[in-house]
């Protein structure tokens, strides 16, 4: 069946106090997307910024998700922190709970949870961490979607346990032959038109070119681009326009799940 709709998500609220990351404002990026991943204080974000982004999302009609990361403000959550899986899961629950309160304050709910950066990548390959996280979320947030890669341990564990997942395609990251993204701490500038073509091909053909030069199958529900990628606003605009011009509807992840039921 040909794809008719897709979610478009981006990480927002990634600043702290007077410090901001990336060239584009949350306000501008919010107009491009259907789901926002809101930093929850450990890798970036603070209470005032979380409140602002949640309020902005409600005003713009964008679905909101918690974006918990390692306790690593200095490294922006892109360094692996050695800790027991149980400790990391408690950190995730702590961050999700914080954002949930701001969502309640503004009369909305969390659509999803998406671990950030190195924590996302560690869970993707660590079955124990993924299992403990999924078990905790089934108790605390059973109806909240979990964003993950299709080939990840996280996805396999969540689907087996009955926790709803949204599989991601990364617009501004490279892929390897395993179907996983190539993790990067710093991003090079990208050509927005090339990124848009990559996303459109993935939507139409279910294929992506790897760093090894192969074409592999890719399964996903949502397309992600990052607010700290150089030229993020131009990239997000190009991807959004390409999708719409191809006749695809951009809808929140929860709407995709509802369509499948």
Coordinates of C-alpha atoms in Angstrom, one line a residue:
X1 CA 0.0 0.0 0.0
X2 CA 1.4 3.4 -0.9
X3 CA 2.2 5.7 1.9
X4 CA -0.3 8.6 2.2
X5 CA 0.8 10.3 5.5
X6 CA 3.9 10.6 7.7
X7 CA 4.8 12.3 11.0
X8 CA 7.6 14.9 11.0
X9 CA 9.4 15.4 14.3
X10 CA 12.2 17.6 15.6
X11 CA 14.0 18.1 19.0
X12 CA 13.1 21.4 20.6
X13 CA 13.7 23.3 23.8
X14 CA 17.4 22.5 23.6
X15 CA 18.9 25.3 25.6
X16 CA 19.5 26.1 29.2
X17 CA 19.1 29.4 31.0
X18 CA 20.7 32.0 28.7
X19 CA 22.3 29.3 26.6
X20 CA 20.8 28.2 23.3
X21 CA 21.8 25.6 20.8
X22 CA 21.3 25.7 17.0
X23 CA 20.6 28.5 14.6
X24 CA 16.8 28.3 14.3
X25 CA 14.3 29.3 16.9
X26 CA 11.8 26.8 18.4
X27 CA 9.0 29.1 17.1
X28 CA 10.1 28.7 13.5
X29 CA 10.8 25.0 13.7
X30 CA 7.4 24.4 15.4
X31 CA 5.6 25.6 12.3
X32 CA 7.2 22.8 10.2
X33 CA 6.5 19.7 12.3
X34 CA 3.7 17.6 13.7
X35 CA 5.5 16.2 16.7
X36 CA 8.0 17.9 19.0
X37 CA 10.5 16.2 21.2
X38 CA 11.0 18.5 24.2
X39 CA 14.3 18.4 26.1
X40 CA 13.6 17.6 29.8
X41 CA 16.5 19.1 31.7
X42 CA 19.4 16.5 31.7
X43 CA 21.1 17.1 28.3
X44 CA 19.4 20.4 27.8
X45 CA 16.2 22.3 28.8
X46 CA 15.1 23.8 32.0
X47 CA 11.7 24.4 33.7
X48 CA 11.1 27.8 32.1
X49 CA 12.0 26.5 28.6
X50 CA 10.0 23.4 29.0
X51 CA 7.0 25.4 30.0
X52 CA 7.5 27.8 27.0
X53 CA 7.8 25.0 24.4
X54 CA 4.8 23.1 25.8
X55 CA 2.7 26.3 25.6
X56 CA 3.9 26.9 22.1
X57 CA 3.1 23.4 21.0
X58 CA -0.4 23.7 22.3
X59 CA -0.9 27.0 20.5
X60 CA 0.4 25.6 17.2
X61 CA -1.4 22.2 17.5
X62 CA 1.8 20.2 17.6
X63 CA 1.9 16.9 19.5
X64 CA 4.4 16.8 22.4
X65 CA 6.8 14.2 23.6
X66 CA 9.4 13.9 26.4
X67 CA 13.1 13.8 25.2
X68 CA 15.0 12.4 28.2
X69 CA 18.8 12.1 28.0
X70 CA 21.9 11.3 29.9
X71 CA 22.7 13.6 32.8
X72 CA 25.2 15.5 30.6
X73 CA 24.6 19.2 30.1
X74 CA 28.3 19.8 29.1
X75 CA 28.3 17.1 26.5
X76 CA 24.7 17.7 25.3
X77 CA 23.8 14.1 26.1
X78 CA 26.0 12.7 23.3
X79 CA 28.5 11.1 25.6
X80 CA 27.8 7.6 27.1
X81 CA 27.5 7.8 30.9
X82 CA 28.4 4.6 32.7
X83 CA 25.5 3.8 35.0
X84 CA 23.4 0.8 35.9
X85 CA 20.4 0.3 33.6
X86 CA 18.1 0.7 36.7
X87 CA 19.6 4.1 37.4
X88 CA 19.1 5.2 33.7
X89 CA 15.5 4.1 33.7
X90 CA 14.9 6.1 36.9
X91 CA 16.5 9.1 35.2
X92 CA 14.1 8.6 32.2
X93 CA 11.0 8.4 34.4
X94 CA 12.1 11.5 36.4
X95 CA 12.4 13.5 33.2
X96 CA 9.2 12.2 31.6
X97 CA 7.3 13.1 34.8
X98 CA 8.6 16.6 34.8
X99 CA 7.4 17.3 31.3
X100 CA 4.1 15.6 31.9
X101 CA 3.3 18.1 34.6
X102 CA 3.9 21.0 32.2
X103 CA 1.7 19.3 29.7
X104 CA -1.1 19.0 32.3
X105 CA -0.6 22.6 33.2
X106 CA -1.4 23.6 29.6
X107 CA -4.3 21.2 29.2
X108 CA -2.6 18.6 27.1
X109 CA -1.0 15.2 27.4
X110 CA 2.3 13.7 26.3
X111 CA 1.9 11.9 22.9
X112 CA 5.3 10.2 23.1
X113 CA 8.7 9.5 24.7
X114 CA 11.9 9.5 22.7
X115 CA 15.3 9.0 24.5
X116 CA 17.9 11.5 23.4
X117 CA 21.3 11.1 21.7
X118 CA 23.7 8.6 23.2
X119 CA 21.0 7.2 25.5
X120 CA 18.8 6.5 22.5
X121 CA 21.7 4.7 20.8
X122 CA 22.7 2.7 23.9
X123 CA 19.1 1.5 24.4
X124 CA 18.9 0.6 20.7
X125 CA 21.6 -2.1 21.2
X126 CA 21.2 -2.9 24.9
X127 CA 18.3 -5.4 25.4
X128 CA 18.5 -5.2 29.2
X129 CA 18.2 -1.4 29.2
X130 CA 15.4 -1.5 26.6
X131 CA 13.5 -4.2 28.6
X132 CA 13.7 -2.3 31.9
X133 CA 12.7 0.9 30.2
X134 CA 9.7 -0.7 28.5
X135 CA 8.6 -2.4 31.7
X136 CA 8.7 0.9 33.6
X137 CA 6.8 2.8 30.8
X138 CA 4.1 0.1 30.6
X139 CA 3.4 0.9 34.3
X140 CA 3.7 4.7 34.1
X141 CA 2.8 5.6 30.5
X142 CA 1.2 2.6 28.9
X143 CA -0.6 4.6 26.2
X144 CA 2.3 6.9 25.4
X145 CA 4.1 6.1 22.2
X146 CA 7.8 5.2 22.2
X147 CA 9.9 6.6 19.4
X148 CA 12.7 4.2 18.2
X149 CA 14.5 2.8 15.2
X150 CA 12.9 -0.2 13.4
X151 CA 16.1 -2.3 13.7
X152 CA 16.7 -1.5 17.4
X153 CA 16.4 -3.7 20.5
X154 CA 14.1 -1.0 21.8
X155 CA 11.6 -1.6 19.0
X156 CA 11.7 -5.4 19.3
X157 CA 11.3 -5.4 23.1
X158 CA 8.5 -2.8 23.0
X159 CA 6.5 -4.5 20.3
X160 CA 6.8 -7.8 22.1
X161 CA 5.6 -6.3 25.3
X162 CA 2.7 -4.4 23.7
X163 CA 4.0 -0.9 24.2
X164 CA 3.0 1.2 21.1
X165 CA 6.0 2.3 19.0
X166 CA 6.7 4.8 16.3
X167 CA 9.7 3.9 14.1
X168 CA 11.8 6.8 12.9
X169 CA 13.7 7.7 9.8
X170 CA 16.5 10.2 10.2
X171 CA 16.6 12.9 7.6
X172 CA 19.9 14.4 8.7
X173 CA 21.9 11.3 9.7
X174 CA 23.7 8.7 7.6
X175 CA 22.8 5.0 7.7
X176 CA 25.0 1.9 7.7
X177 CA 24.3 -1.6 6.3
X178 CA 22.7 -2.7 9.6
X179 CA 19.9 -0.2 9.1
X180 CA 21.1 1.9 12.1
X181 CA 22.1 5.5 11.9
X182 CA 25.7 6.5 12.2
X183 CA 26.0 8.3 15.5
X184 CA 27.5 11.8 15.2
X185 CA 28.4 14.3 18.0
X186 CA 28.8 17.1 15.5
X187 CA 27.0 17.5 12.2
X188 CA 28.4 18.8 9.0
X189 CA 26.3 21.2 6.9
X190 CA 23.9 19.4 4.5
X191 CA 22.2 20.3 1.3
X192 CA 18.5 20.7 2.1
X193 CA 17.5 19.6 -1.4
X194 CA 19.5 16.4 -1.1
X195 CA 18.0 15.7 2.4
X196 CA 14.5 16.3 1.0
X197 CA 15.1 13.9 -1.9
X198 CA 16.4 11.3 0.6
X199 CA 13.2 11.5 2.6
X200 CA 11.0 11.4 -0.4
X201 CA 12.7 8.3 -1.7
X202 CA 12.4 6.6 1.7
X203 CA 8.6 7.4 1.7
X204 CA 8.0 6.3 -1.9
X205 CA 10.4 3.3 -2.2
X206 CA 11.2 2.4 1.3
X207 CA 15.0 2.6 0.5
X208 CA 18.0 4.5 1.8
X209 CA 21.6 4.7 0.6
X210 CA 24.1 3.6 3.3
X211 CA 27.6 5.1 3.9
X212 CA 29.0 1.9 2.3
X213 CA 27.1 2.7 -0.9
X214 CA 24.4 0.1 -0.7
X215 CA 20.6 0.6 -0.9
X216 CA 18.7 -1.0 2.0
X217 CA 15.1 -1.3 3.0
X218 CA 13.9 1.1 5.7
X219 CA 10.7 0.9 7.6
X220 CA 9.4 4.0 9.5
X221 CA 6.4 6.1 10.6
X222 CA 8.0 9.4 11.4
X223 CA 10.8 11.5 9.9
X224 CA 13.2 13.3 12.3
X225 CA 15.5 16.2 11.8
X226 CA 17.5 17.9 14.5
X227 CA 17.4 21.5 15.6
X228 CA 21.1 21.7 16.1
X229 CA 22.0 20.5 12.6
X230 CA 23.5 23.4 10.7
X231 CA 20.8 24.9 8.4
X232 CA 18.0 23.0 10.4
X233 CA 15.3 25.5 9.3
X234 CA 16.2 25.2 5.6
X235 CA 16.4 21.4 6.0
X236 CA 13.0 21.1 7.7
X237 CA 11.4 23.5 5.2
X238 CA 12.7 21.5 2.3
X239 CA 11.6 18.2 3.7
X240 CA 8.2 19.5 4.6
X241 CA 7.6 21.0 1.1
X242 CA 8.8 17.9 -0.7
X243 CA 6.4 15.7 1.3
X244 CA 3.5 18.0 0.7
X245 CA 4.3 18.5 -2.9
X246 CA 4.3 14.7 -3.3
X247 CA 0.8 14.5 -1.9
X248 CA 1.8 13.2 1.5
X249 CA -0.1 14.5 4.6
X250 CA 2.0 15.4 7.6
X251 CA 0.2 14.2 10.7
X252 CA 1.0 13.6 14.4
X253 CA 2.3 10.2 15.3
X254 CA -0.8 9.4 17.3
X255 CA -3.0 10.0 14.2
X256 CA -0.9 7.4 12.4
X257 CA -1.5 4.9 15.1
X258 CA -5.2 5.6 15.1
X259 CA -5.3 5.0 11.3
X260 CA -3.8 1.6 11.8
X261 CA -6.4 0.5 14.3

